[in-house]
Amino acid sequence: MSKVVEIRWHGRGGQGAKTASLLLADAAFNTGKYIQGFPEYGPERMGAPITAYNRISDERITVHSNIYEPDYVVVVDETLLGSVDVTAGLKEDGAIIINTQKSPDEIRPKLKGYKGKVCTVDARTISIDALGRYFPNTPMLAAVVKVSGVMDEDAFVKDMEESFAHKFASKPQVIEGNMKALKRALTEVKGL
Amino acid sequence: MAIRDRLSGNEAVAVAMKQINPDVVAAFPITPSTEVPQYFSSFVSDGKVDTEFVPVESEHSAMSACIGAQAAGARTITATSANGLALMWEMLYIAASSRLPVTLAVVNRALSGPINIHNDHSDSMGARDSGWIQLYGETNQEAYDNLIQAIRIGEHPDVMLPVMCCYDGFITSHAVENIELVEDEKVKEFVGDYKPEHYLNNAANPVAMGPLDLQNHYFEHKRQQAEAMKNAKKVILEIAAEYEKLTGRKYGLFEEYKMDDAEVAVVVINSTAGTAKYVVDQLREKGVKAGLIKIRVYRPFPVEEIAAALSKCKAVAVMDKADSFNAAGGPLFTDITSALYGRVDGVKVINYIYGLGGRDVKTDDIEVVYNELLEIVKTGQVKSVYNYLGVRE
């Protein structure tokens, strides 16, 4: 049985964690993988904690439960660290990727003794510099691709360019900003 | 060549509807089925289909409009979930008894109350005696394939019954997964044109639909309806064989997974079957003779075939994602044990009610079930027949 890479996203309603999980599924699909991308639905409220998931594999995936022992966890909003048990079940040989201005060493004490790899990326600064607004999901998407290595970086960048061109066909001005945010995040992940 | 794509279950069903290009779609939104008419209505406004889209004010009206359109001679599709299906109840029976092959996508969701938007099978299980054919699908692929086949099954002259195609809310409807689509023109050719023998818009042969039918004929009409359901079993297999030629994907009345030498087996419906297959694979690696049966066709219920498939097992667990509140067991359990009675002796059968209201079903939960079956095989004792899985008590 080939290895299935399992990723869990933690974000807040409105930050685009669900969209990021679907974009990741799309990008992995385009490299020939079998994919799942699904959010855990609840009452939808802006700012409420939400969870989304990805499974990525070379073989067909049949499991249809949520993910309890992820290889990677992405935290789109740092303020969740106090209220959501983000490292629950996270594999020690995996990694957690957090959107924060802090360094991995500064943030580790908040992770309940998690011993695996801790990576950070300042998605807020990247997003505001590139887009003029706070959309943390694009930088976080790039960061998880970088850390997990689920696909080739160049293929990912190329695929996202096409994907944004399609998604933002009616507002092409945001394509360049998103691509800038994506590329910068790939180079600015700390703790690798 | 098949088209490799990635779609959610609801997207896949909407695409199937686009390819079928029905004459009429009448629908009312309800979570988690809302996206189906939503995506489809965009195909209508973009001119990608010729369908008359009827936005109605309730599900009762949706099914009524479908019945009227289908009676007039139009091929008709709708979609709903949970309380929407409940509100259609009266009209479900009328569609079936009027022998109108309406197609309905049921995105399974827990029936209120308490109010809950998540998946279980309490909605469609309640409609199991409404006279509709019921097909169930594990994945987005099966939801798509079932809907295309449903058109041919329902409209077959030996059947002429409505068909509901059920798949799990959120788990299947909203998760994006890989899928292989059939080309538009091949679907068009496969479903063909709807040519009913009798229909209201036929001035050459005027008929009445839905008249009063009292003691002298009602019973005969119900008898014919029952015969149509019996005929459906053969027709479903014929259409599946034809669909396999088109796509290479094999469909039957149910799927047997590693059943050849299975001593313990689980019988399950929809997405949980996939999770259970993973557990079967793991058990097989340890040398445990575990198997699985996934029901695809629940109405008509394949009694002889199910009995034969389970006849060599020592212990079987039937999984129900709906309770019957009969103090005896869930709907699938009742049907399976009835199927075995008088046909197969000595198979120990237990029942688990699981996953109500969207309670997540993990591989660990399924392991609990197989371990209990192995314990029954070892001791020969059944401690409890009617059980609940993953509930706090």
XYZ file of C-alpha atoms in Angstrom:
585
model
C 0.000 0.000 0.000
C 1.472 3.362 -0.990
C 1.649 6.178 1.492
C -1.234 8.595 1.689
C -0.210 12.098 2.753
C -2.797 13.529 5.129
C -3.064 17.266 5.804
C -5.306 19.078 8.260
C -6.049 22.787 7.963
C -7.097 24.999 10.881
C -8.406 28.440 10.099
C -11.199 30.838 10.849
C -14.313 31.257 8.722
C -13.593 33.727 5.913
C -9.795 33.242 5.765
C -9.957 30.813 2.890
C -8.682 27.612 4.555
C -11.345 25.599 2.731
C -10.448 27.244 -0.575
C -6.750 26.599 0.082
C -7.456 22.908 0.709
C -9.380 22.712 -2.561
C -6.596 24.554 -4.444
C -4.039 22.119 -3.011
C -6.240 19.194 -4.102
C -6.457 20.747 -7.572
C -2.715 21.285 -7.881
C -1.950 17.727 -6.730
C -4.623 16.362 -9.080
C -2.905 18.150 -11.954
C 0.346 16.317 -11.157
C -1.506 13.010 -11.620
C -2.333 12.198 -7.995
C -5.449 10.846 -6.369
C -6.826 13.510 -4.086
C -9.451 14.357 -1.511
C -10.248 17.891 -0.404
C -13.055 18.452 2.072
C -13.996 20.809 4.861
C -15.653 19.846 8.113
C -18.906 21.751 7.831
C -20.564 23.399 10.775
C -22.660 26.482 11.251
C -20.871 28.892 8.922
C -19.802 32.056 10.725
C -17.062 34.536 9.906
C -14.244 34.106 12.409
C -15.339 30.772 13.878
C -12.723 27.987 13.919
C -12.997 25.728 10.872
C -11.169 22.583 9.814
C -10.450 21.338 6.302
C -8.634 18.263 5.079
C -6.559 16.851 2.215
C -5.529 13.346 1.353
C -3.015 12.970 -1.493
C -1.888 9.592 -2.816
C -0.562 7.712 -5.836
C -3.381 5.182 -5.440
C -7.127 5.450 -5.096
C -8.184 6.645 -1.646
C -11.199 4.880 -0.122
C -11.239 6.159 3.461
C -13.981 8.736 3.962
C -13.512 9.791 7.572
C -11.988 12.989 8.887
C -8.230 12.951 9.500
C -7.088 12.153 13.039
C -3.364 11.432 12.568
C -2.222 13.973 9.963
C 1.259 14.126 8.473
C 1.006 17.916 8.283
C -1.062 20.559 10.019
C -1.510 24.069 8.638
C -2.573 26.806 11.044
C -3.884 29.754 9.029
C -4.615 31.858 12.137
C -2.153 32.038 15.007
C -4.871 32.975 17.530
C -6.277 29.444 17.249
C -3.249 28.098 19.138
C -4.803 28.882 22.506
C -8.243 27.453 21.807
C -7.880 24.566 19.315
C -5.712 21.485 19.934
C -3.947 21.906 16.586
C -1.263 19.248 17.185
C -3.799 16.529 18.163
C -2.649 13.285 16.522
C -0.017 15.083 14.413
C 2.759 12.649 13.507
C 6.158 13.374 15.094
C 7.885 12.815 11.740
C 5.508 15.296 10.144
C 5.362 19.052 10.613
C 3.142 21.930 11.660
C 3.132 25.108 9.576
C 1.928 28.255 11.308
C 1.092 31.702 9.989
C 2.961 33.971 12.421
C 5.630 36.666 12.613
C 7.352 34.632 15.331
C 10.174 32.185 14.733
C 9.678 28.413 15.109
C 11.560 28.493 18.453
C 9.354 31.295 19.769
C 6.110 29.516 18.806
C 7.041 25.964 19.902
C 6.181 26.501 23.610
C 2.541 27.012 22.566
C 2.365 23.550 20.935
C 1.779 21.346 23.983
C 5.112 19.554 23.778
C 4.913 18.641 20.062
C 8.359 17.239 19.213
C 8.190 17.256 15.404
C 9.174 19.952 12.950
C 7.721 23.436 13.468
C 7.670 25.803 10.488
C 6.496 29.374 10.360
C 5.691 31.844 7.625
C 4.576 35.463 7.930
C 1.570 35.190 5.635
C 0.135 38.477 6.898
C 3.106 40.602 5.807
C 3.470 38.677 2.553
C -0.208 39.101 1.706
C -0.386 42.776 2.594
C 2.811 43.555 0.644
C 1.693 41.596 -2.427
C -2.066 42.169 -2.454
C -2.594 45.138 -0.188
C -5.073 43.035 1.793
C -4.952 40.156 4.238
C -5.617 36.857 2.422
C -3.407 34.365 4.257
C -4.484 31.283 2.304
C -2.273 31.707 -0.780
C 0.992 32.025 1.188
C -0.052 29.150 3.462
C -0.800 26.971 0.440
C 2.715 27.638 -0.883
C 4.195 26.934 2.540
C 2.553 23.520 2.859
C 3.745 22.544 -0.625
C 7.278 23.626 0.349
C 7.294 21.774 3.677
C 5.487 18.595 2.621
C 7.104 18.170 -0.789
C 3.847 16.610 -2.065
C 4.611 18.005 -5.491
C 7.337 19.632 -7.511
C 7.590 23.365 -6.716
C 7.934 24.515 -10.323
C 4.959 22.411 -11.382
C 2.994 23.882 -8.484
C 3.836 27.479 -9.434
C 2.919 26.844 -13.069
C -0.307 25.134 -12.110
C -1.353 27.906 -9.733
C -0.713 30.521 -12.412
C -3.195 28.737 -14.688
C -5.602 28.156 -11.837
C -5.621 31.865 -10.802
C -5.999 32.925 -14.445
C -9.171 30.815 -14.541
C -10.447 31.669 -11.044
C -9.861 35.416 -11.395
C -10.761 35.746 -15.084
C -13.008 38.712 -14.225
C -10.401 40.490 -12.049
C -6.982 39.863 -13.622
C -5.365 42.542 -11.405
C -5.247 40.140 -8.446
C -3.492 37.338 -10.353
C -0.089 39.003 -10.206
C -0.424 39.769 -6.480
C -1.417 36.215 -5.670
C 1.493 34.826 -7.667
C 3.864 37.230 -5.910
C 2.548 36.105 -2.516
C 2.836 32.466 -3.516
C 6.426 32.715 -4.763
C 7.580 34.788 -1.794
C 6.067 32.315 0.687
C 7.976 29.471 -0.976
C 11.241 31.236 -0.096
C 10.332 32.572 3.347
C 9.232 29.472 5.263
C 11.311 29.184 8.438
C 12.230 25.998 10.300
C 12.715 23.714 7.292
C -11.413 8.132 -23.762
C -12.817 8.899 -20.346
C -12.303 12.424 -19.057
C -10.142 12.561 -15.924
C -11.465 15.237 -13.595
C -11.880 16.138 -9.930
C -15.323 17.125 -8.726
C -17.441 17.108 -5.611
C -20.366 14.672 -5.571
C -22.843 17.478 -6.166
C -20.796 18.844 -9.081
C -20.597 15.347 -10.555
C -24.375 14.888 -10.351
C -25.008 18.335 -11.851
C -22.646 17.452 -14.717
C -24.512 14.164 -15.250
C -27.758 16.170 -15.412
C -26.193 18.522 -17.950
C -25.158 15.577 -20.099
C -28.605 13.966 -19.781
C -30.164 17.335 -20.713
C -33.632 16.566 -19.291
C -36.761 18.344 -20.497
C -37.696 19.647 -17.050
C -35.952 20.214 -13.703
C -38.135 21.490 -10.849
C -36.331 21.956 -7.559
C -36.269 23.679 -4.197
C -32.997 24.200 -2.293
C -32.092 22.351 0.902
C -28.654 21.617 2.392
C -26.661 19.593 1.338
C -28.411 19.069 -2.030
C -28.757 22.802 -2.841
C -25.687 22.885 -5.092
C -27.217 20.372 -7.517
C -30.016 22.655 -8.799
C -27.727 25.666 -8.229
C -25.023 24.371 -10.594
C -27.686 23.076 -12.971
C -29.497 26.417 -13.124
C -26.234 28.015 -14.285
C -26.110 25.457 -17.133
C -29.664 26.540 -17.988
C -28.858 30.263 -17.965
C -25.641 29.674 -19.924
C -27.652 27.856 -22.588
C -25.738 24.597 -22.123
C -28.981 22.613 -21.772
C -32.476 22.975 -23.245
C -34.150 22.236 -19.922
C -37.171 24.110 -18.581
C -36.032 24.968 -15.047
C -38.930 25.462 -12.623
C -37.966 27.175 -9.364
C -40.816 26.157 -7.057
C -41.747 27.249 -3.532
C -41.418 23.891 -1.755
C -40.311 20.315 -2.239
C -43.925 19.172 -2.346
C -44.337 21.486 -5.314
C -41.035 20.324 -6.815
C -42.196 16.726 -6.892
C -45.684 17.769 -8.026
C -44.190 19.733 -10.918
C -41.976 16.767 -11.828
C -44.991 14.458 -11.813
C -46.996 16.838 -14.001
C -44.137 17.286 -16.454
C -43.324 13.591 -16.620
C -47.024 12.785 -17.138
C -47.077 15.261 -20.010
C -44.262 13.284 -21.625
C -41.165 15.128 -20.384
C -38.016 13.577 -18.925
C -37.723 15.101 -15.475
C -35.071 15.280 -12.733
C -34.928 16.873 -9.270
C -32.791 16.762 -6.131
C -33.396 17.045 -2.411
C -32.313 16.039 1.101
C -33.802 15.171 4.504
C -36.857 17.306 5.307
C -37.211 18.192 1.653
C -37.712 14.513 0.896
C -40.104 14.295 3.827
C -42.170 17.135 2.373
C -42.304 15.261 -0.950
C -43.696 12.172 0.787
C -47.272 12.313 -0.492
C -46.083 12.936 -4.038
C -43.423 10.187 -3.955
C -46.194 7.599 -3.734
C -48.135 9.286 -6.510
C -45.122 9.338 -8.857
C -44.556 5.625 -8.247
C -48.171 4.512 -8.529
C -48.679 6.660 -11.645
C -45.672 4.762 -13.078
C -43.823 7.985 -13.884
C -40.050 7.492 -14.126
C -38.973 10.738 -12.459
C -35.301 10.740 -11.401
C -34.381 12.155 -7.997
C -30.918 12.761 -6.526
C -31.196 12.308 -2.763
C -28.229 13.778 -0.919
C -28.607 11.836 2.310
C -28.999 13.936 5.439
C -30.389 13.297 8.915
C -34.094 13.904 9.182
C -35.126 16.412 11.859
C -35.388 16.431 14.760
C -33.343 17.487 16.470
C -32.404 19.632 13.484
C -29.110 18.512 11.931
C -27.647 19.158 8.488
C -25.192 16.244 8.411
C -25.281 12.801 6.892
C -27.192 9.718 7.801
C -29.754 7.664 5.897
C -32.914 8.425 7.868
C -34.367 10.401 4.948
C -34.231 7.846 2.129
C -34.681 4.821 4.411
C -38.051 6.227 5.388
C -39.011 6.278 1.700
C -38.076 2.643 1.148
C -41.697 1.524 0.759
C -42.793 4.454 -1.418
C -42.464 2.402 -4.598
C -39.316 4.131 -5.829
C -36.275 2.229 -7.007
C -33.387 3.155 -4.703
C -29.758 3.177 -5.856
C -26.933 4.096 -3.457
C -23.415 5.292 -4.340
C -20.205 5.203 -2.309
C -18.346 7.944 -4.181
C -18.785 10.933 -6.497
C -18.078 8.478 -9.344
C -20.888 6.168 -8.314
C -23.293 9.066 -7.748
C -22.556 10.201 -11.317
C -22.766 6.724 -12.852
C -25.961 5.853 -10.970
C -27.776 8.973 -12.148
C -27.017 8.247 -15.804
C -28.122 4.625 -15.476
C -31.239 5.613 -13.493
C -32.747 7.297 -16.554
C -32.653 4.049 -18.528
C -33.756 1.865 -15.621
C -36.825 3.925 -14.713
C -37.952 4.462 -18.306
C -37.643 0.803 -19.320
C -41.094 -0.416 -20.508
C -40.944 -3.365 -18.077
C -40.291 -0.988 -15.174
C -41.792 2.522 -15.563
C -40.947 3.507 -11.999
C -39.263 6.549 -10.464
C -35.662 6.171 -9.288
C -33.877 7.866 -6.407
C -30.084 7.971 -6.518
C -28.749 8.425 -2.998
C -25.276 9.526 -1.848
C -23.913 10.827 1.423
C -24.380 14.472 2.312
C -21.117 16.433 2.754
C -18.956 13.282 2.865
C -19.661 12.639 -0.826
C -21.635 15.712 -1.895
C -19.062 18.316 -0.815
C -15.733 16.455 -0.932
C -13.659 16.906 -4.085
C -12.210 13.660 -5.397
C -10.970 12.167 -8.658
C -13.615 11.090 -11.143
C -13.811 9.776 -14.704
C -16.496 11.453 -16.762
C -18.085 10.039 -19.882
C -18.064 12.242 -23.000
C -21.238 14.316 -23.545
C -22.204 12.647 -26.795
C -21.774 9.161 -25.336
C -24.076 9.981 -22.419
C -26.576 11.470 -24.854
C -26.493 8.314 -26.913
C -26.690 6.076 -23.844
C -29.783 7.741 -22.369
C -31.468 8.237 -25.754
C -34.827 9.978 -26.065
C -37.737 9.564 -23.667
C -40.547 7.879 -25.595
C -43.353 6.925 -23.196
C -46.171 4.805 -24.563
C -48.798 7.011 -22.923
C -48.504 10.694 -22.100
C -50.828 13.651 -21.696
C -49.448 15.758 -24.545
C -50.423 13.137 -27.082
C -53.538 14.363 -28.892
C -53.639 11.195 -31.021
C -54.163 9.009 -27.978
C -55.711 10.996 -25.119
C -55.477 9.435 -21.650
C -56.436 10.353 -18.094
C -53.695 10.366 -15.437
C -54.365 9.929 -11.735
C -58.124 9.317 -11.741
C -60.115 7.806 -8.867
C -59.393 4.085 -8.667
C -61.678 2.195 -6.273
C -62.373 -1.382 -5.232
C -62.695 -2.786 -8.730
C -59.177 -1.852 -10.025
C -56.951 -0.305 -7.318
C -55.664 -3.675 -6.117
C -54.773 -4.810 -9.672
C -52.848 -1.589 -10.236
C -50.869 -2.094 -7.033
C -50.195 -5.685 -8.098
C -48.783 -4.411 -11.417
C -46.664 -1.882 -9.543
C -45.209 -4.696 -7.440
C -44.461 -6.676 -10.596
C -42.652 -3.674 -12.094
C -40.389 -3.587 -9.019
C -39.622 -7.274 -9.498
C -38.805 -6.651 -13.178
C -36.487 -3.814 -12.182
C -33.866 -6.208 -10.826
C -33.246 -7.774 -14.241
C -33.370 -4.416 -16.021
C -30.883 -2.841 -13.577
C -28.382 -5.599 -14.413
C -28.962 -5.256 -18.170
C -28.398 -1.501 -18.037
C -25.311 -2.023 -15.837
C -23.864 -4.446 -18.419
C -24.434 -1.899 -21.165
C -22.872 0.852 -19.031
C -19.859 -1.357 -18.346
C -19.294 -1.691 -22.092
C -19.332 2.100 -22.337
C -17.135 2.905 -19.326
C -15.404 -0.269 -18.121
C -16.971 0.279 -14.695
C -18.860 -2.725 -13.387
C -22.080 -2.310 -11.419
C -24.352 -4.948 -9.918
C -27.084 -5.157 -7.319
C -24.372 -4.947 -4.660
C -20.584 -4.965 -4.588
C -18.742 -7.927 -3.072
C -15.326 -6.940 -1.714
C -13.001 -9.841 -0.866
C -15.994 -12.091 -0.188
C -14.763 -15.276 -1.928
C -13.482 -16.962 1.233
C -14.747 -14.445 3.816
C -15.681 -15.830 7.224
C -16.686 -12.464 8.669
C -18.402 -9.748 6.659
C -19.896 -6.312 7.050
C -22.892 -5.183 4.990
C -22.967 -1.431 4.536
C -24.368 1.355 2.346
C -22.638 4.431 0.813
C -19.393 6.183 1.795
C -18.634 4.118 4.897
C -18.069 1.166 2.557
C -14.845 2.839 1.402
C -13.607 3.323 4.958
C -14.488 -0.319 5.693
C -12.612 -1.550 2.593
C -9.436 -0.029 4.038
C -10.027 -2.011 7.240
C -10.701 -5.212 5.243
C -7.351 -4.727 3.460
C -5.549 -4.350 6.789
C -7.254 -7.427 8.259
C -6.425 -9.439 5.143
C -2.739 -8.512 5.586
C -2.965 -10.107 9.044
C -4.522 -13.242 7.547
C -8.081 -12.539 8.734
C -10.696 -13.716 6.241
C -12.704 -10.500 6.208
C -15.035 -9.302 3.477
C -17.585 -6.611 2.734
C -20.848 -6.226 0.885
C -21.935 -2.784 -0.241
C -25.580 -2.459 -1.185
C -26.135 -0.548 -4.411
C -29.745 -1.509 -5.123
C -31.845 -1.325 -1.978
C -35.223 -1.261 -3.746
C -35.838 -3.770 -5.259
C -34.031 -5.667 -2.518
C -31.894 -8.494 -3.922
C -32.962 -11.177 -1.428
C -31.785 -14.358 -3.196
C -28.484 -12.833 -4.295
C -27.687 -11.414 -0.835
C -28.531 -14.726 0.832
C -26.217 -16.563 -1.569
C -23.407 -14.041 -1.061
C -23.559 -14.356 2.731
C -24.212 -18.119 2.858
C -20.595 -19.113 3.505
C -19.914 -16.523 6.206
C -19.807 -17.458 9.881
C -20.708 -14.032 11.273
C -22.093 -10.904 9.603
C -22.597 -7.349 10.864
C -25.248 -5.249 9.148
C -24.603 -1.513 9.407
C -27.547 0.880 9.488
C -27.050 4.653 9.249
C -30.675 5.053 10.361
C -32.604 3.646 13.279
C -36.034 2.119 12.846
C -37.176 2.793 16.411
C -38.878 -0.593 16.365
C -36.883 -1.902 19.357
C -35.572 -4.654 17.065
C -32.997 -3.328 14.544
C -32.368 -0.988 11.632
C -34.018 -1.226 8.196
C -31.147 -2.934 6.356
C -30.737 -5.436 9.210
C -34.416 -6.366 9.023
C -34.173 -6.883 5.266
C -30.947 -8.914 5.441
C -32.219 -11.238 8.163
C -35.483 -11.709 6.222
C -33.454 -12.554 3.121
C -31.484 -15.195 5.007
C -34.543 -16.757 6.692
C -35.417 -20.082 5.066
C -32.549 -19.706 2.571
C -29.406 -19.906 4.696
C -28.923 -21.499 8.118
C -26.329 -20.912 10.774
C -24.953 -17.460 9.851
C -24.857 -15.301 12.960
C -26.045 -11.775 12.138
C -25.732 -8.687 14.303
C -26.737 -5.086 13.713
C -24.975 -1.780 14.343
C -26.676 1.579 14.174
C -23.877 4.044 13.355
C -23.026 7.568 12.277
C -26.371 9.228 13.041
C -26.456 12.973 12.418
C -23.001 12.944 10.822
C -21.081 11.314 13.695
C -17.773 10.610 11.938
C -17.081 6.951 11.174
C -13.391 6.152 11.607
C -11.416 3.090 10.593
C -11.121 2.362 14.355
C -14.918 2.121 14.567
C -15.043 -0.421 11.751
C -12.271 -2.434 13.442
C -14.488 -2.681 16.528
C -17.172 -4.297 14.369
C -14.847 -6.857 12.757
C -13.309 -7.679 16.159
C -16.776 -8.378 17.543
C -17.486 -10.669 14.567
C -14.210 -12.544 15.155
C -15.173 -12.943 18.824
C -18.528 -14.429 17.775
C -16.746 -16.877 15.454
C -14.339 -17.839 18.271
C -16.927 -18.314 21.035
C -19.986 -19.197 19.001
C -21.909 -16.766 21.196
C -23.759 -13.596 20.180
C -23.789 -11.277 23.171
C -26.030 -8.637 21.649
C -27.863 -8.479 18.320
C -28.981 -4.831 18.185
C -26.038 -2.512 18.881
C -24.879 1.087 18.548
C -21.439 2.087 17.276
C -19.590 5.200 18.423
C -22.275 6.614 20.706
C -21.859 7.772 24.312
C -24.085 5.707 26.639
